Amino acid sequence: MRIGSLKFNSNLFLSPLAGYTNLPFRLVVREIGGVGLCTTDLVNARSLLEKREKAFKLIETCPADSPLAVQLFGSVPEEMRDAAQILENLGAASIDINMGCPVKKVVKIGGGSAMMTELDKTAALVRKMVDAVKIPVTAKMRLGWDDENLTAPDLARALENAGAAAIFVHGRTREQGFGGTVNLAGIRKVVEAVKNIPVIGNGDVITPQAAKKMFDETGCAGVSIGRGAFYNPWIFQHTLQFLACGELLPEPAFSERVRVMNRHLDLMIEVFGEELGCRMFRKVAPWYAKRFGPCHEFNKRVVQISTREEFLGVLENYFRWRQQFVDEHGELLPRFRPPPMVASFMRETEPASTRREQIPVPKGPMEIW
Ligand SMILES: Cc1cc2nc3c(=O)[nH]c(=O)nc-3n(C[C@H](O)[C@H](O)[C@H](O)COP(=O)(O)O)c2cc1C
C-alpha cells in the first residue's frame, strides 16, 4: 500500500477521533500491531501558526509513533500552506485535510464539510499545500453535504488533479451525522472517480468481516477505522489475519483487555501527567469496559479517578464484583457475554438476534462529527 512516496505494510489506518487519537492511544494501537498509518486529532492551522501550546500538544509524538499523519483544518490557503510546512519540518509523514467535519465551529469558517460544497476553491487550496511541501497531502471527506449533493466523487477527482495523494472517505453525508447505514455504493463511486490515487473507505468498520465487505464492495485500497479501534484496539491485527487467510482470531481475553487498558493509562500518565492523564482516562476506560460483560460497577467508579492508585482500587473492587458473572474457569457465563459486534452495513447478512442498532458516538469536545 502506498500513499505518494510513503509505503505501508498494512492497508488499515487509524481514523482521527478528536479527543481520543492522542499519542497514548496511537501507541497502544501500534504496540498491538496491524495498523499502517495513524492520524492525529484535527488541528487548527491558525493555532499552529500562532504557536499555541494546545495545538502543539495535539501533534506531540515520539519515534515509536511512526508513520504519523497530522490532520489540519482551516480554509485560508496561505495558513494551510504555512502550517503544512511547519509540520513537514517537524517530521510529519503526511498531512491530511479535514473536509468532513460537520461541527459548526469548523464549518462556520469554511472548513470541514463546507469544503465539499466549493470544489474549485478547495482544489486551489490543496494545490497551494501540495506545491509547498514534499510530503503527501491527503483529504478526508464525507460523501457530500446531503443526499441531494453527493459531491465526493467530483471533489475527489478535482483533488487528484490538484495533487492530493489519497482520499479518505466516510460513507455518510454531513446530514446523516452518524445515523443510518454507511453507503458502500457511495464509497465505490469515489473509488471509480479517481484515476491513480488510493481511496481509503471509512465508517462503522467494527469487525474484520466488515472490513472485508468494505474492500470487496467498494474496491477501496485501504480501510480506516475509528470507533472500532476504540472498542477493540486489536481490530487491525485481527483484520490483517482475516484478510490474509480467512482466520478469525478469538476475541481477546478479559485479562488481555485489562493489560492493554493498564498500559493505556500508563501512557496517558506519561504524556499528560498523573492528574490530567487520569481525568482524561475517565472517558476512555468505559470503552474498554464495553466488552467486559456487566460493567456498571466499574463505570460508576472509574469516572472519579484522579490517581493511578485510585484506578487500581477501582479495578480490584471490580474484579471482586465481576466474580458473580463468571464460571469456575473465570469465563463469563453465556448470558452475560456481550453480543457480537455488527457493522451497520452488515445487518442484512447477520442473524436478527445479534444486531445492534448503532455504534455509540463517544462524547467529546465536539458534540457531533
Ligand atoms: C468523537 C469523534 C471525533 C472525531 N474526530 C474527527 C476528526 O478530528 N477529524 C476527522 O476527520 N474525523 C473525525 N471523526 C470522524 C471519524 O474519523 C470517522 O470518520 C467516523 O467516526 C466514522 O468512522 P468509524 O465508524 O470507524 O468511527 C470523529 C468521530 C468521532 C466519533
PDB file of C-alpha atoms in Angstrom, residues 10-231:
ATOM      1  CA  SER A  10      -0.763  -2.632   6.164  1.00  0.00           C
ATOM      2  CA  ASN A  11      -3.646  -1.021   4.312  1.00  0.00           C
ATOM      3  CA  LEU A  12      -5.548  -0.442   7.560  1.00  0.00           C
ATOM      4  CA  PHE A  13      -5.494   3.052   9.051  1.00  0.00           C
ATOM      5  CA  LEU A  14      -6.478   4.720  12.309  1.00  0.00           C
ATOM      6  CA  SER A  15      -9.075   7.476  11.701  1.00  0.00           C
ATOM      7  CA  PRO A  16      -8.824  10.758  13.572  1.00  0.00           C
ATOM      8  CA  LEU A  17     -11.135  10.945  16.595  1.00  0.00           C
ATOM      9  CA  ALA A  18     -10.805  14.367  18.230  1.00  0.00           C
ATOM     10  CA  GLY A  19     -10.205  13.978  21.950  1.00  0.00           C
ATOM     11  CA  TYR A  20      -9.190  10.312  21.628  1.00  0.00           C
ATOM     12  CA  THR A  21      -6.492   9.666  18.992  1.00  0.00           C
ATOM     13  CA  ASN A  22      -3.773  11.223  21.096  1.00  0.00           C
ATOM     14  CA  LEU A  23      -0.228   9.886  21.458  1.00  0.00           C
ATOM     15  CA  PRO A  24      -1.070   7.315  24.185  1.00  0.00           C
ATOM     16  CA  PHE A  25      -3.887   5.759  22.162  1.00  0.00           C
ATOM     17  CA  ARG A  26      -1.825   5.687  18.986  1.00  0.00           C
ATOM     18  CA  LEU A  27       0.976   3.922  20.839  1.00  0.00           C
ATOM     19  CA  VAL A  28      -1.458   1.351  22.256  1.00  0.00           C
ATOM     20  CA  VAL A  29      -2.713   0.558  18.759  1.00  0.00           C
ATOM     21  CA  ARG A  30       0.790   0.416  17.296  1.00  0.00           C
ATOM     22  CA  GLU A  31       2.068  -1.872  20.064  1.00  0.00           C
ATOM     23  CA  ILE A  32      -0.676  -4.382  19.301  1.00  0.00           C
ATOM     24  CA  GLY A  33       0.130  -4.057  15.596  1.00  0.00           C
ATOM     25  CA  GLY A  34      -1.535  -4.264  12.204  1.00  0.00           C
ATOM     26  CA  VAL A  35      -2.030  -0.551  11.565  1.00  0.00           C
ATOM     27  CA  GLY A  36      -0.408   1.218   8.606  1.00  0.00           C
ATOM     28  CA  LEU A  37      -0.742   4.938   9.304  1.00  0.00           C
ATOM     29  CA  CYS A  38      -2.190   6.735  12.313  1.00  0.00           C
ATOM     30  CA  THR A  39      -3.619  10.248  12.198  1.00  0.00           C
ATOM     31  CA  THR A  40      -3.736  12.888  14.933  1.00  0.00           C
ATOM     32  CA  ASP A  41      -6.914  14.641  16.079  1.00  0.00           C
ATOM     33  CA  LEU A  42      -7.734  17.575  13.837  1.00  0.00           C
ATOM     34  CA  VAL A  43      -5.514  20.606  14.460  1.00  0.00           C
ATOM     35  CA  ASN A  44      -6.403  24.200  13.671  1.00  0.00           C
ATOM     36  CA  ALA A  45      -3.858  25.506  11.120  1.00  0.00           C
ATOM     37  CA  ARG A  46      -4.014  29.017  12.541  1.00  0.00           C
ATOM     38  CA  SER A  47      -3.360  27.776  16.080  1.00  0.00           C
ATOM     39  CA  LEU A  48      -0.191  26.085  14.824  1.00  0.00           C
ATOM     40  CA  LEU A  49       0.959  29.301  13.166  1.00  0.00           C
ATOM     41  CA  GLU A  50       0.239  31.183  16.381  1.00  0.00           C
ATOM     42  CA  LYS A  51       2.315  28.551  18.202  1.00  0.00           C
ATOM     43  CA  ARG A  52      -0.462  27.748  20.651  1.00  0.00           C
ATOM     44  CA  GLU A  53       0.519  25.204  23.251  1.00  0.00           C
ATOM     45  CA  LYS A  54      -2.724  23.281  22.818  1.00  0.00           C
ATOM     46  CA  ALA A  55      -2.089  22.778  19.078  1.00  0.00           C
ATOM     47  CA  PHE A  56       1.453  21.549  19.733  1.00  0.00           C
ATOM     48  CA  LYS A  57       0.209  19.129  22.383  1.00  0.00           C
ATOM     49  CA  LEU A  58      -2.116  17.636  19.749  1.00  0.00           C
ATOM     50  CA  ILE A  59       0.832  16.862  17.481  1.00  0.00           C
ATOM     51  CA  GLU A  60       3.106  15.553  20.235  1.00  0.00           C
ATOM     52  CA  THR A  61       4.768  12.381  19.017  1.00  0.00           C
ATOM     53  CA  CYS A  62       7.806  10.110  19.546  1.00  0.00           C
ATOM     54  CA  PRO A  63       9.871   7.722  17.367  1.00  0.00           C
ATOM     55  CA  ALA A  64       7.589   4.740  18.109  1.00  0.00           C
ATOM     56  CA  ASP A  65       4.608   6.775  16.842  1.00  0.00           C
ATOM     57  CA  SER A  66       5.515   6.489  13.198  1.00  0.00           C
ATOM     58  CA  PRO A  67       4.414   6.911  10.450  1.00  0.00           C
ATOM     59  CA  LEU A  68       2.126   9.718  11.572  1.00  0.00           C
ATOM     60  CA  ALA A  69      -0.238  11.907   9.573  1.00  0.00           C
ATOM     61  CA  VAL A  70      -1.341  15.219  11.074  1.00  0.00           C
ATOM     62  CA  GLN A  71      -4.850  16.360  10.243  1.00  0.00           C
ATOM     63  CA  LEU A  72      -5.308  20.086   9.646  1.00  0.00           C
ATOM     64  CA  PHE A  73      -8.449  22.134   9.421  1.00  0.00           C
ATOM     65  CA  GLY A  74      -8.782  25.642   8.122  1.00  0.00           C
ATOM     66  CA  SER A  75      -9.926  27.406   4.999  1.00  0.00           C
ATOM     67  CA  VAL A  76      -7.337  30.123   4.397  1.00  0.00           C
ATOM     68  CA  PRO A  77      -4.975  28.720   1.739  1.00  0.00           C
ATOM     69  CA  GLU A  78      -1.906  30.633   2.939  1.00  0.00           C
ATOM     70  CA  GLU A  79      -2.443  29.487   6.534  1.00  0.00           C
ATOM     71  CA  MET A  80      -2.922  25.885   5.473  1.00  0.00           C
ATOM     72  CA  ARG A  81       0.223  26.083   3.314  1.00  0.00           C
ATOM     73  CA  ASP A  82       2.342  27.573   6.117  1.00  0.00           C
ATOM     74  CA  ALA A  83       1.017  25.086   8.667  1.00  0.00           C
ATOM     75  CA  ALA A  84       1.850  22.244   6.258  1.00  0.00           C
ATOM     76  CA  GLN A  85       5.426  23.499   6.010  1.00  0.00           C
ATOM     77  CA  ILE A  86       5.765  23.641   9.781  1.00  0.00           C
ATOM     78  CA  LEU A  87       4.534  20.053  10.016  1.00  0.00           C
ATOM     79  CA  GLU A  88       6.885  18.863   7.303  1.00  0.00           C
ATOM     80  CA  ASN A  89       9.814  20.431   9.168  1.00  0.00           C
ATOM     81  CA  LEU A  90       8.678  18.721  12.359  1.00  0.00           C
ATOM     82  CA  GLY A  91       8.815  15.326  10.607  1.00  0.00           C
ATOM     83  CA  ALA A  92       5.150  14.511   9.845  1.00  0.00           C
ATOM     84  CA  ALA A  93       4.860  11.650   7.318  1.00  0.00           C
ATOM     85  CA  SER A  94       1.854  13.238   5.613  1.00  0.00           C
ATOM     86  CA  ILE A  95      -0.780  15.907   6.047  1.00  0.00           C
ATOM     87  CA  ASP A  96      -4.469  15.214   5.945  1.00  0.00           C
ATOM     88  CA  ILE A  97      -7.030  17.956   5.351  1.00  0.00           C
ATOM     89  CA  ASN A  98     -10.324  17.761   7.200  1.00  0.00           C
ATOM     90  CA  MET A  99     -13.212  18.150   4.748  1.00  0.00           C
ATOM     91  CA  GLY A 100     -15.788  16.097   6.586  1.00  0.00           C
ATOM     92  CA  CYS A 101     -16.296  17.689   9.960  1.00  0.00           C
ATOM     93  CA  PRO A 102     -19.894  18.895  10.362  1.00  0.00           C
ATOM     94  CA  VAL A 103     -19.275  20.832  13.603  1.00  0.00           C
ATOM     95  CA  LYS A 104     -20.474  24.453  13.459  1.00  0.00           C
ATOM     96  CA  LYS A 105     -17.209  25.905  14.759  1.00  0.00           C
ATOM     97  CA  VAL A 106     -15.327  24.330  11.837  1.00  0.00           C
ATOM     98  CA  VAL A 107     -17.943  24.793   9.083  1.00  0.00           C
ATOM     99  CA  LYS A 108     -18.554  28.445  10.031  1.00  0.00           C
ATOM    100  CA  ILE A 109     -15.034  29.388   8.939  1.00  0.00           C
ATOM    101  CA  GLY A 110     -15.419  27.487   5.650  1.00  0.00           C
ATOM    102  CA  GLY A 111     -13.507  24.411   6.874  1.00  0.00           C
ATOM    103  CA  GLY A 112     -14.590  20.789   7.364  1.00  0.00           C
ATOM    104  CA  SER A 113     -17.613  19.708   5.358  1.00  0.00           C
ATOM    105  CA  ALA A 114     -18.166  23.237   3.994  1.00  0.00           C
ATOM    106  CA  MET A 115     -15.187  22.488   1.733  1.00  0.00           C
ATOM    107  CA  MET A 116     -17.187  19.792  -0.044  1.00  0.00           C
ATOM    108  CA  THR A 117     -19.542  22.417  -1.431  1.00  0.00           C
ATOM    109  CA  GLU A 118     -16.899  24.566  -3.140  1.00  0.00           C
ATOM    110  CA  LEU A 119     -14.902  22.365  -5.455  1.00  0.00           C
ATOM    111  CA  ASP A 120     -12.723  24.934  -7.241  1.00  0.00           C
ATOM    112  CA  LYS A 121     -11.834  26.838  -4.105  1.00  0.00           C
ATOM    113  CA  THR A 122     -10.979  23.617  -2.269  1.00  0.00           C
ATOM    114  CA  ALA A 123      -8.875  22.297  -5.155  1.00  0.00           C
ATOM    115  CA  ALA A 124      -6.925  25.587  -5.230  1.00  0.00           C
ATOM    116  CA  LEU A 125      -6.230  25.293  -1.513  1.00  0.00           C
ATOM    117  CA  VAL A 126      -4.958  21.744  -1.941  1.00  0.00           C
ATOM    118  CA  ARG A 127      -2.758  22.770  -4.869  1.00  0.00           C
ATOM    119  CA  LYS A 128      -1.164  25.502  -2.743  1.00  0.00           C
ATOM    120  CA  MET A 129      -0.339  22.999   0.004  1.00  0.00           C
ATOM    121  CA  VAL A 130       0.924  20.323  -2.390  1.00  0.00           C
ATOM    122  CA  ASP A 131       3.248  22.832  -4.080  1.00  0.00           C
ATOM    123  CA  ALA A 132       4.699  23.906  -0.740  1.00  0.00           C
ATOM    124  CA  VAL A 133       5.728  20.519   0.728  1.00  0.00           C
ATOM    125  CA  LYS A 134       7.364  17.280  -0.410  1.00  0.00           C
ATOM    126  CA  ILE A 135       5.345  15.001   1.875  1.00  0.00           C
ATOM    127  CA  PRO A 136       1.973  13.671   0.665  1.00  0.00           C
ATOM    128  CA  VAL A 137      -1.149  15.774   1.212  1.00  0.00           C
ATOM    129  CA  THR A 138      -4.388  13.803   1.580  1.00  0.00           C
ATOM    130  CA  ALA A 139      -8.035  14.751   2.148  1.00  0.00           C
ATOM    131  CA  LYS A 140     -10.711  13.256   4.376  1.00  0.00           C
ATOM    132  CA  MET A 141     -14.304  13.845   3.356  1.00  0.00           C
ATOM    133  CA  ARG A 142     -17.854  12.582   3.712  1.00  0.00           C
ATOM    134  CA  LEU A 143     -19.954  11.537   0.700  1.00  0.00           C
ATOM    135  CA  GLY A 144     -21.386  15.027   0.449  1.00  0.00           C
ATOM    136  CA  TRP A 145     -23.432  17.619   2.254  1.00  0.00           C
ATOM    137  CA  ASP A 146     -26.715  15.693   1.938  1.00  0.00           C
ATOM    138  CA  ASP A 147     -28.342  13.083  -0.335  1.00  0.00           C
ATOM    139  CA  GLU A 148     -29.068  15.711  -2.999  1.00  0.00           C
ATOM    140  CA  ASN A 149     -25.446  16.844  -3.012  1.00  0.00           C
ATOM    141  CA  LEU A 150     -23.199  13.788  -3.179  1.00  0.00           C
ATOM    142  CA  THR A 151     -20.144  15.752  -4.220  1.00  0.00           C
ATOM    143  CA  ALA A 152     -17.416  13.351  -3.060  1.00  0.00           C
ATOM    144  CA  PRO A 153     -16.709  11.757  -6.481  1.00  0.00           C
ATOM    145  CA  ASP A 154     -16.345  15.149  -8.215  1.00  0.00           C
ATOM    146  CA  LEU A 155     -14.352  16.554  -5.326  1.00  0.00           C
ATOM    147  CA  ALA A 156     -12.035  13.533  -5.211  1.00  0.00           C
ATOM    148  CA  ARG A 157     -11.347  13.882  -8.953  1.00  0.00           C
ATOM    149  CA  ALA A 158     -10.668  17.603  -8.601  1.00  0.00           C
ATOM    150  CA  LEU A 159      -8.333  16.991  -5.664  1.00  0.00           C
ATOM    151  CA  GLU A 160      -6.433  14.285  -7.532  1.00  0.00           C
ATOM    152  CA  ASN A 161      -5.860  16.820 -10.310  1.00  0.00           C
ATOM    153  CA  ALA A 162      -4.693  19.301  -7.686  1.00  0.00           C
ATOM    154  CA  GLY A 163      -2.072  16.828  -6.457  1.00  0.00           C
ATOM    155  CA  ALA A 164      -3.734  15.104  -3.475  1.00  0.00           C
ATOM    156  CA  ALA A 165      -2.029  11.762  -2.781  1.00  0.00           C
ATOM    157  CA  ALA A 166      -5.034   9.886  -1.343  1.00  0.00           C
ATOM    158  CA  ILE A 167      -8.678  10.328  -0.395  1.00  0.00           C
ATOM    159  CA  PHE A 168     -10.220   9.086   2.854  1.00  0.00           C
ATOM    160  CA  VAL A 169     -13.998   8.889   2.646  1.00  0.00           C
ATOM    161  CA  HIS A 170     -16.533   8.305   5.414  1.00  0.00           C
ATOM    162  CA  GLY A 171     -19.505   6.683   3.666  1.00  0.00           C
ATOM    163  CA  ARG A 172     -22.128   9.049   5.065  1.00  0.00           C
ATOM    164  CA  THR A 173     -23.303  12.557   4.226  1.00  0.00           C
ATOM    165  CA  ARG A 174     -22.900  15.515   6.533  1.00  0.00           C
ATOM    166  CA  GLU A 175     -26.652  15.494   7.063  1.00  0.00           C
ATOM    167  CA  GLN A 176     -26.592  11.862   8.179  1.00  0.00           C
ATOM    168  CA  GLY A 177     -24.267  12.590  11.079  1.00  0.00           C
ATOM    169  CA  PHE A 178     -23.674   9.103  12.432  1.00  0.00           C
ATOM    170  CA  GLY A 179     -27.163   7.755  11.753  1.00  0.00           C
ATOM    171  CA  GLY A 180     -28.315   5.298   9.142  1.00  0.00           C
ATOM    172  CA  THR A 181     -26.183   2.919   7.169  1.00  0.00           C
ATOM    173  CA  VAL A 182     -22.751   3.526   5.710  1.00  0.00           C
ATOM    174  CA  ASN A 183     -23.232   3.740   1.953  1.00  0.00           C
ATOM    175  CA  LEU A 184     -20.757   1.337   0.344  1.00  0.00           C
ATOM    176  CA  ALA A 185     -22.030   2.126  -3.173  1.00  0.00           C
ATOM    177  CA  GLY A 186     -21.256   5.791  -2.442  1.00  0.00           C
ATOM    178  CA  ILE A 187     -17.666   4.925  -1.488  1.00  0.00           C
ATOM    179  CA  ARG A 188     -17.406   2.853  -4.659  1.00  0.00           C
ATOM    180  CA  LYS A 189     -18.330   5.915  -6.734  1.00  0.00           C
ATOM    181  CA  VAL A 190     -15.401   7.784  -5.192  1.00  0.00           C
ATOM    182  CA  VAL A 191     -13.071   4.865  -5.980  1.00  0.00           C
ATOM    183  CA  GLU A 192     -14.276   4.928  -9.581  1.00  0.00           C
ATOM    184  CA  ALA A 193     -13.932   8.706  -9.858  1.00  0.00           C
ATOM    185  CA  VAL A 194     -10.163   8.872  -9.338  1.00  0.00           C
ATOM    186  CA  LYS A 195      -7.532   7.588 -11.747  1.00  0.00           C
ATOM    187  CA  ASN A 196      -4.332   6.805  -9.888  1.00  0.00           C
ATOM    188  CA  ILE A 197      -4.558   7.649  -6.203  1.00  0.00           C
ATOM    189  CA  PRO A 198      -5.757   5.309  -3.463  1.00  0.00           C
ATOM    190  CA  VAL A 199      -9.181   5.780  -1.885  1.00  0.00           C
ATOM    191  CA  ILE A 200      -9.494   4.638   1.715  1.00  0.00           C
ATOM    192  CA  GLY A 201     -13.002   3.702   2.861  1.00  0.00           C
ATOM    193  CA  ASN A 202     -14.276   4.539   6.337  1.00  0.00           C
ATOM    194  CA  GLY A 203     -17.327   4.148   8.532  1.00  0.00           C
ATOM    195  CA  ASP A 204     -18.668   1.587  11.013  1.00  0.00           C
ATOM    196  CA  VAL A 205     -15.894  -0.965  10.482  1.00  0.00           C
ATOM    197  CA  ILE A 206     -16.003  -2.735  13.826  1.00  0.00           C
ATOM    198  CA  THR A 207     -15.158  -6.299  12.787  1.00  0.00           C
ATOM    199  CA  PRO A 208     -12.715  -7.980  10.371  1.00  0.00           C
ATOM    200  CA  GLN A 209     -15.714  -9.191   8.341  1.00  0.00           C
ATOM    201  CA  ALA A 210     -16.954  -5.619   7.932  1.00  0.00           C
ATOM    202  CA  ALA A 211     -13.521  -4.514   6.711  1.00  0.00           C
ATOM    203  CA  LYS A 212     -13.536  -7.321   4.129  1.00  0.00           C
ATOM    204  CA  LYS A 213     -17.004  -6.361   2.931  1.00  0.00           C
ATOM    205  CA  MET A 214     -15.904  -2.745   2.541  1.00  0.00           C
ATOM    206  CA  PHE A 215     -12.870  -3.821   0.470  1.00  0.00           C
ATOM    207  CA  ASP A 216     -14.930  -6.261  -1.628  1.00  0.00           C
ATOM    208  CA  GLU A 217     -17.879  -3.990  -2.361  1.00  0.00           C
ATOM    209  CA  THR A 218     -16.109  -0.680  -2.872  1.00  0.00           C
ATOM    210  CA  GLY A 219     -12.783  -1.678  -4.420  1.00  0.00           C
ATOM    211  CA  CYS A 220     -11.082   0.700  -1.960  1.00  0.00           C
ATOM    212  CA  ALA A 221      -7.309   0.408  -1.492  1.00  0.00           C
ATOM    213  CA  GLY A 222      -7.443   0.732   2.291  1.00  0.00           C
ATOM    214  CA  VAL A 223      -9.843   0.874   5.208  1.00  0.00           C
ATOM    215  CA  SER A 224      -9.686   3.418   8.000  1.00  0.00           C
ATOM    216  CA  ILE A 225     -11.086   2.579  11.437  1.00  0.00           C
ATOM    217  CA  GLY A 226     -12.101   4.987  14.198  1.00  0.00           C
ATOM    218  CA  ARG A 227     -14.564   3.924  16.877  1.00  0.00           C
ATOM    219  CA  GLY A 228     -13.960   0.241  16.111  1.00  0.00           C
ATOM    220  CA  ALA A 229     -10.373   0.711  17.294  1.00  0.00           C
ATOM    221  CA  PHE A 230     -11.624   2.269  20.484  1.00  0.00           C
ATOM    222  CA  TYR A 231     -13.800  -0.709  21.277  1.00  0.00           C
TER     223      TYR A 231
END
